[in-house]
mmCIF file of C-alpha atoms in Angstrom:
data_model
loop_
_atom_site.group_PDB
_atom_site.id
_atom_site.type_symbol
_atom_site.label_atom_id
_atom_site.label_comp_id
_atom_site.label_asym_id
_atom_site.label_seq_id
_atom_site.Cartn_x
_atom_site.Cartn_y
_atom_site.Cartn_z
ATOM 1 C CA UNK A 1 12.758 -25.181 -16.160
ATOM 2 C CA UNK A 2 11.950 -28.558 -17.675
ATOM 3 C CA UNK A 3 9.507 -31.080 -16.222
ATOM 4 C CA UNK A 4 9.709 -34.796 -16.951
ATOM 5 C CA UNK A 5 6.820 -37.013 -15.956
ATOM 6 C CA UNK A 6 7.923 -40.319 -14.479
ATOM 7 C CA UNK A 7 5.686 -43.293 -13.744
ATOM 8 C CA UNK A 8 2.686 -42.832 -11.451
ATOM 9 C CA UNK A 9 3.073 -39.862 -9.097
ATOM 10 C CA UNK A 10 6.754 -39.087 -9.668
ATOM 11 C CA UNK A 11 8.141 -36.010 -11.412
ATOM 12 C CA UNK A 12 11.574 -34.518 -11.944
ATOM 13 C CA UNK A 13 12.225 -30.834 -12.597
ATOM 14 C CA UNK A 14 15.517 -29.591 -14.041
ATOM 15 C CA UNK A 15 16.885 -26.056 -14.007
ATOM 16 C CA UNK A 16 20.466 -25.045 -14.833
ATOM 17 C CA UNK A 17 21.683 -28.600 -14.252
ATOM 18 C CA UNK A 18 19.974 -28.981 -10.860
ATOM 19 C CA UNK A 19 17.184 -31.493 -10.293
ATOM 20 C CA UNK A 20 14.178 -31.649 -7.995
ATOM 21 C CA UNK A 21 12.404 -34.998 -7.553
ATOM 22 C CA UNK A 22 8.818 -35.278 -6.362
ATOM 23 C CA UNK A 23 7.268 -38.500 -4.981
ATOM 24 C CA UNK A 24 9.583 -41.265 -6.258
ATOM 25 C CA UNK A 25 7.584 -44.301 -5.161
ATOM 26 C CA UNK A 26 7.232 -48.035 -5.739
ATOM 27 C CA UNK A 27 5.435 -47.735 -9.084
ATOM 28 C CA UNK A 28 8.259 -45.620 -10.499
ATOM 29 C CA UNK A 29 11.171 -47.231 -12.356
ATOM 30 C CA UNK A 30 14.254 -47.266 -10.084
ATOM 31 C CA UNK A 31 15.919 -43.864 -10.292
ATOM 32 C CA UNK A 32 19.563 -44.572 -11.142
ATOM 33 C CA UNK A 33 20.581 -41.399 -13.012
ATOM 34 C CA UNK A 34 19.931 -38.677 -10.443
ATOM 35 C CA UNK A 35 23.221 -36.771 -10.516
ATOM 36 C CA UNK A 36 22.531 -33.099 -9.853
ATOM 37 C CA UNK A 37 19.614 -33.661 -7.493
ATOM 38 C CA UNK A 38 19.422 -30.861 -4.925
ATOM 39 C CA UNK A 39 16.069 -31.779 -3.370
ATOM 40 C CA UNK A 40 13.335 -34.378 -3.020
ATOM 41 C CA UNK A 41 9.766 -33.520 -2.032
ATOM 42 C CA UNK A 42 7.566 -36.291 -0.609
ATOM 43 C CA UNK A 43 3.932 -35.290 -0.288
ATOM 44 C CA UNK A 44 2.927 -38.082 2.113
ATOM 45 C CA UNK A 45 4.016 -41.408 3.561
ATOM 46 C CA UNK A 46 2.296 -43.948 1.255
ATOM 47 C CA UNK A 47 4.819 -46.127 -0.549
ATOM 48 C CA UNK A 48 3.531 -45.336 -4.028
ATOM 49 C CA UNK A 49 5.019 -41.885 -3.328
ATOM 50 C CA UNK A 50 8.340 -42.859 -1.752
ATOM 51 C CA UNK A 51 10.389 -45.925 -0.864
ATOM 52 C CA UNK A 52 13.612 -46.275 1.109
ATOM 53 C CA UNK A 53 15.247 -47.767 -1.977
ATOM 54 C CA UNK A 54 14.401 -44.789 -4.168
ATOM 55 C CA UNK A 55 15.603 -42.282 -1.566
ATOM 56 C CA UNK A 56 18.813 -44.224 -0.977
ATOM 57 C CA UNK A 57 19.649 -44.253 -4.687
ATOM 58 C CA UNK A 58 19.179 -40.503 -4.907
ATOM 59 C CA UNK A 59 21.101 -39.794 -1.710
ATOM 60 C CA UNK A 60 23.983 -42.103 -2.668
ATOM 61 C CA UNK A 61 24.428 -40.148 -5.903
ATOM 62 C CA UNK A 62 23.894 -36.788 -4.177
ATOM 63 C CA UNK A 63 25.059 -36.878 -0.524
ATOM 64 C CA UNK A 64 24.003 -33.259 0.111
ATOM 65 C CA UNK A 65 20.492 -33.621 -1.302
ATOM 66 C CA UNK A 66 17.780 -32.107 0.889
ATOM 67 C CA UNK A 67 14.529 -33.964 1.508
ATOM 68 C CA UNK A 68 11.227 -32.343 2.471
ATOM 69 C CA UNK A 69 7.920 -33.718 3.680
ATOM 70 C CA UNK A 70 5.195 -33.359 6.302
ATOM 71 C CA UNK A 71 5.562 -34.772 9.810
ATOM 72 C CA UNK A 72 4.134 -38.131 8.788
ATOM 73 C CA UNK A 73 6.867 -38.558 6.188
ATOM 74 C CA UNK A 74 9.571 -37.563 8.662
ATOM 75 C CA UNK A 75 8.325 -40.293 11.015
ATOM 76 C CA UNK A 76 7.935 -42.959 8.338
ATOM 77 C CA UNK A 77 11.285 -42.184 6.676
ATOM 78 C CA UNK A 78 13.251 -41.689 9.893
ATOM 79 C CA UNK A 79 16.373 -43.257 8.372
ATOM 80 C CA UNK A 80 16.640 -40.219 6.104
ATOM 81 C CA UNK A 81 17.215 -36.532 6.936
ATOM 82 C CA UNK A 82 13.673 -35.388 6.151
ATOM 83 C CA UNK A 83 13.115 -31.680 6.799
ATOM 84 C CA UNK A 84 9.596 -31.264 8.146
ATOM 85 C CA UNK A 85 7.473 -28.683 6.363
ATOM 86 C CA UNK A 86 3.921 -27.460 6.924
ATOM 87 C CA UNK A 87 1.244 -25.668 4.952
ATOM 88 C CA UNK A 88 2.332 -22.066 4.454
ATOM 89 C CA UNK A 89 6.051 -22.818 4.538
ATOM 90 C CA UNK A 90 8.359 -21.580 1.787
ATOM 91 C CA UNK A 91 11.780 -23.023 1.028
ATOM 92 C CA UNK A 92 14.462 -22.106 -1.493
ATOM 93 C CA UNK A 93 16.842 -24.877 -2.520
ATOM 94 C CA UNK A 94 19.162 -24.498 -5.477
ATOM 95 C CA UNK A 95 17.215 -22.688 -8.199
ATOM 96 C CA UNK A 96 13.861 -23.945 -6.895
ATOM 97 C CA UNK A 97 11.359 -22.083 -4.734
ATOM 98 C CA UNK A 98 8.911 -24.394 -2.926
ATOM 99 C CA UNK A 99 5.623 -23.375 -1.324
ATOM 100 C CA UNK A 100 3.468 -25.868 0.579
ATOM 101 C CA UNK A 101 -0.321 -26.119 0.818
ATOM 102 C CA UNK A 102 -3.045 -28.291 2.310
ATOM 103 C CA UNK A 103 -2.179 -30.613 5.166
ATOM 104 C CA UNK A 104 -4.298 -33.765 4.924
ATOM 105 C CA UNK A 105 -4.669 -36.744 2.596
ATOM 106 C CA UNK A 106 -8.057 -37.162 0.922
ATOM 107 C CA UNK A 107 -10.302 -39.710 2.642
ATOM 108 C CA UNK A 108 -10.001 -43.235 1.243
ATOM 109 C CA UNK A 109 -12.620 -44.763 3.564
ATOM 110 C CA UNK A 110 -13.932 -43.878 7.006
ATOM 111 C CA UNK A 111 -12.161 -46.974 8.408
ATOM 112 C CA UNK A 112 -8.735 -45.730 7.276
ATOM 113 C CA UNK A 113 -6.999 -42.974 9.288
ATOM 114 C CA UNK A 114 -6.344 -39.742 7.421
ATOM 115 C CA UNK A 115 -2.636 -38.943 7.242
ATOM 116 C CA UNK A 116 -0.517 -35.856 6.583
ATOM 117 C CA UNK A 117 -0.254 -34.688 2.968
ATOM 118 C CA UNK A 118 1.123 -31.486 1.482
ATOM 119 C CA UNK A 119 0.743 -30.005 -1.963
ATOM 120 C CA UNK A 120 3.778 -28.269 -3.432
ATOM 121 C CA UNK A 121 4.041 -25.262 -5.729
ATOM 122 C CA UNK A 122 7.373 -25.034 -7.541
ATOM 123 C CA UNK A 123 8.605 -21.630 -8.735
ATOM 124 C CA UNK A 124 5.019 -20.336 -8.796
ATOM 125 C CA UNK A 125 4.591 -22.464 -11.928
ATOM 126 C CA UNK A 126 3.924 -26.162 -11.231
ATOM 127 C CA UNK A 127 1.398 -27.267 -8.626
ATOM 128 C CA UNK A 128 0.999 -30.844 -7.421
ATOM 129 C CA UNK A 129 -1.329 -31.567 -4.498
ATOM 130 C CA UNK A 130 -0.215 -35.116 -3.722
ATOM 131 C CA UNK A 131 -3.184 -37.257 -2.704
ATOM 132 C CA UNK A 132 -5.560 -34.384 -2.107
ATOM 133 C CA UNK A 133 -7.639 -31.737 -3.800
ATOM 134 C CA UNK A 134 -5.992 -28.881 -1.897
ATOM 135 C CA UNK A 135 -6.274 -25.673 -3.919
ATOM 136 C CA UNK A 136 -3.420 -23.133 -3.750
ATOM 137 C CA UNK A 137 -5.567 -20.100 -3.017
ATOM 138 C CA UNK A 138 -4.528 -16.884 -4.733
ATOM 139 C CA UNK A 139 -2.165 -18.633 -7.160
ATOM 140 C CA UNK A 140 -2.438 -18.444 -10.940
ATOM 141 C CA UNK A 141 -1.377 -22.030 -11.633
ATOM 142 C CA UNK A 142 0.547 -22.356 -14.860
ATOM 143 C CA UNK A 143 0.800 -26.166 -14.853
ATOM 144 C CA UNK A 144 -1.258 -28.586 -12.749
ATOM 145 C CA UNK A 145 -0.476 -32.236 -12.115
ATOM 146 C CA UNK A 146 -4.039 -33.597 -12.073
ATOM 147 C CA UNK A 147 -4.882 -36.933 -10.403
ATOM 148 C CA UNK A 148 -6.168 -39.455 -12.933
ATOM 149 C CA UNK A 149 -7.115 -42.448 -10.799
ATOM 150 C CA UNK A 150 -6.877 -43.507 -7.151
ATOM 151 C CA UNK A 151 -8.787 -45.250 -4.339
ATOM 152 C CA UNK A 152 -9.404 -41.827 -2.771
ATOM 153 C CA UNK A 153 -11.118 -40.156 -5.736
ATOM 154 C CA UNK A 154 -13.856 -40.250 -8.342
ATOM 155 C CA UNK A 155 -13.234 -38.819 -11.784
ATOM 156 C CA UNK A 156 -15.998 -36.272 -11.144
ATOM 157 C CA UNK A 157 -14.040 -34.956 -8.158
ATOM 158 C CA UNK A 158 -10.864 -34.650 -10.223
ATOM 159 C CA UNK A 159 -12.787 -32.820 -12.943
ATOM 160 C CA UNK A 160 -14.246 -30.372 -10.432
ATOM 161 C CA UNK A 161 -10.778 -29.866 -8.964
ATOM 162 C CA UNK A 162 -9.247 -29.040 -12.350
ATOM 163 C CA UNK A 163 -12.056 -26.584 -13.042
ATOM 164 C CA UNK A 164 -11.595 -24.954 -9.634
ATOM 165 C CA UNK A 165 -7.840 -24.497 -10.093
ATOM 166 C CA UNK A 166 -8.284 -23.451 -13.761
ATOM 167 C CA UNK A 167 -4.646 -24.010 -14.767
ATOM 168 C CA UNK A 168 -3.177 -22.813 -18.040
ATOM 169 C CA UNK A 169 -1.968 -26.368 -18.666
ATOM 170 C CA UNK A 170 -2.680 -29.696 -16.958
ATOM 171 C CA UNK A 171 -1.363 -33.239 -17.284
ATOM 172 C CA UNK A 172 -2.239 -36.560 -15.610
ATOM 173 C CA UNK A 173 -0.521 -38.044 -12.605
ATOM 174 C CA UNK A 174 -1.299 -40.962 -10.258
ATOM 175 C CA UNK A 175 -2.407 -43.120 -13.197
ATOM 176 C CA UNK A 176 -0.566 -46.443 -12.750
ATOM 177 C CA UNK A 177 -3.658 -48.157 -11.312
ATOM 178 C CA UNK A 178 -5.562 -47.524 -14.549
ATOM 179 C CA UNK A 179 -5.798 -49.774 -17.603
ATOM 180 C CA UNK A 180 -5.114 -48.377 -21.064
ATOM 181 C CA UNK A 181 -8.859 -47.888 -21.494
ATOM 182 C CA UNK A 182 -9.113 -46.231 -18.088
ATOM 183 C CA UNK A 183 -6.316 -43.789 -18.899
ATOM 184 C CA UNK A 184 -8.018 -42.841 -22.152
ATOM 185 C CA UNK A 185 -11.296 -42.183 -20.341
ATOM 186 C CA UNK A 186 -9.577 -40.166 -17.619
ATOM 187 C CA UNK A 187 -7.646 -38.106 -20.151
ATOM 188 C CA UNK A 188 -10.855 -37.290 -22.005
ATOM 189 C CA UNK A 189 -12.642 -36.154 -18.844
ATOM 190 C CA UNK A 190 -9.727 -34.169 -17.433
ATOM 191 C CA UNK A 191 -9.111 -32.623 -20.834
ATOM 192 C CA UNK A 192 -12.693 -31.396 -20.951
ATOM 193 C CA UNK A 193 -12.345 -29.962 -17.444
ATOM 194 C CA UNK A 194 -9.151 -28.094 -18.329
ATOM 195 C CA UNK A 195 -10.797 -26.585 -21.393
ATOM 196 C CA UNK A 196 -13.636 -25.127 -19.302
ATOM 197 C CA UNK A 197 -11.177 -22.655 -17.788
ATOM 198 C CA UNK A 198 -9.464 -21.923 -21.077
ATOM 199 C CA UNK A 199 -6.595 -24.270 -20.335
ATOM 200 C CA UNK A 200 -4.780 -26.911 -22.348
ATOM 201 C CA UNK A 201 -4.566 -30.581 -21.388
ATOM 202 C CA UNK A 202 -1.400 -32.551 -22.141
ATOM 203 C CA UNK A 203 -1.841 -36.362 -21.913
ATOM 204 C CA UNK A 204 1.769 -36.957 -20.886
ATOM 205 C CA UNK A 205 3.181 -40.457 -20.651
ATOM 206 C CA UNK A 206 6.185 -41.463 -18.512
ATOM 207 C CA UNK A 207 9.311 -39.945 -20.041
ATOM 208 C CA UNK A 208 7.493 -37.057 -21.708
ATOM 209 C CA UNK A 209 8.784 -33.552 -20.992
ATOM 210 C CA UNK A 210 7.434 -30.022 -21.090
ATOM 211 C CA UNK A 211 9.086 -26.653 -20.512
ATOM 212 C CA UNK A 212 7.697 -24.350 -17.843
#
């Protein structure tokens, strides 16, 4: 299985010609080459993680594509056939096995309502928690998508999260709000955190790929 990091929070996984997209939002270059997509996972309803335009492009190229998200996504994206999933659910679609964790978005500010958010574990290999620090209890995470910068986090929290999960490998996600200097600082801190558990940190840029 091959993972390609896209801009911001978006990822695409490929296995035997099938593709799984995760969180194709407004900070991600329009996805125009999605042939082979069997599924899309949307962790929560914020538009930096999905847009109608991105979903329409994928669905137009793949009419049978399945789309998964928590109840908040199903309500926000009601024009699309979102299959509602909850923490503890498991789904198999094409060659991909999906397991869902968590349930709530991290707090941005006490004045802002907390919305649904699910982390997803793909093939017991890649874990991405969306906009949360939900830990997949009992899972030996091979690759972690670690948040690099967001209104809902401090870098110290992301470092603690990486150390708690202790993945074998980690790479940055949710980084489009950071300057070049900010990305370098975040990479240094998250890299240190990954090393504390014996893991390796990969400072992936959009378009970079790794094999899982």
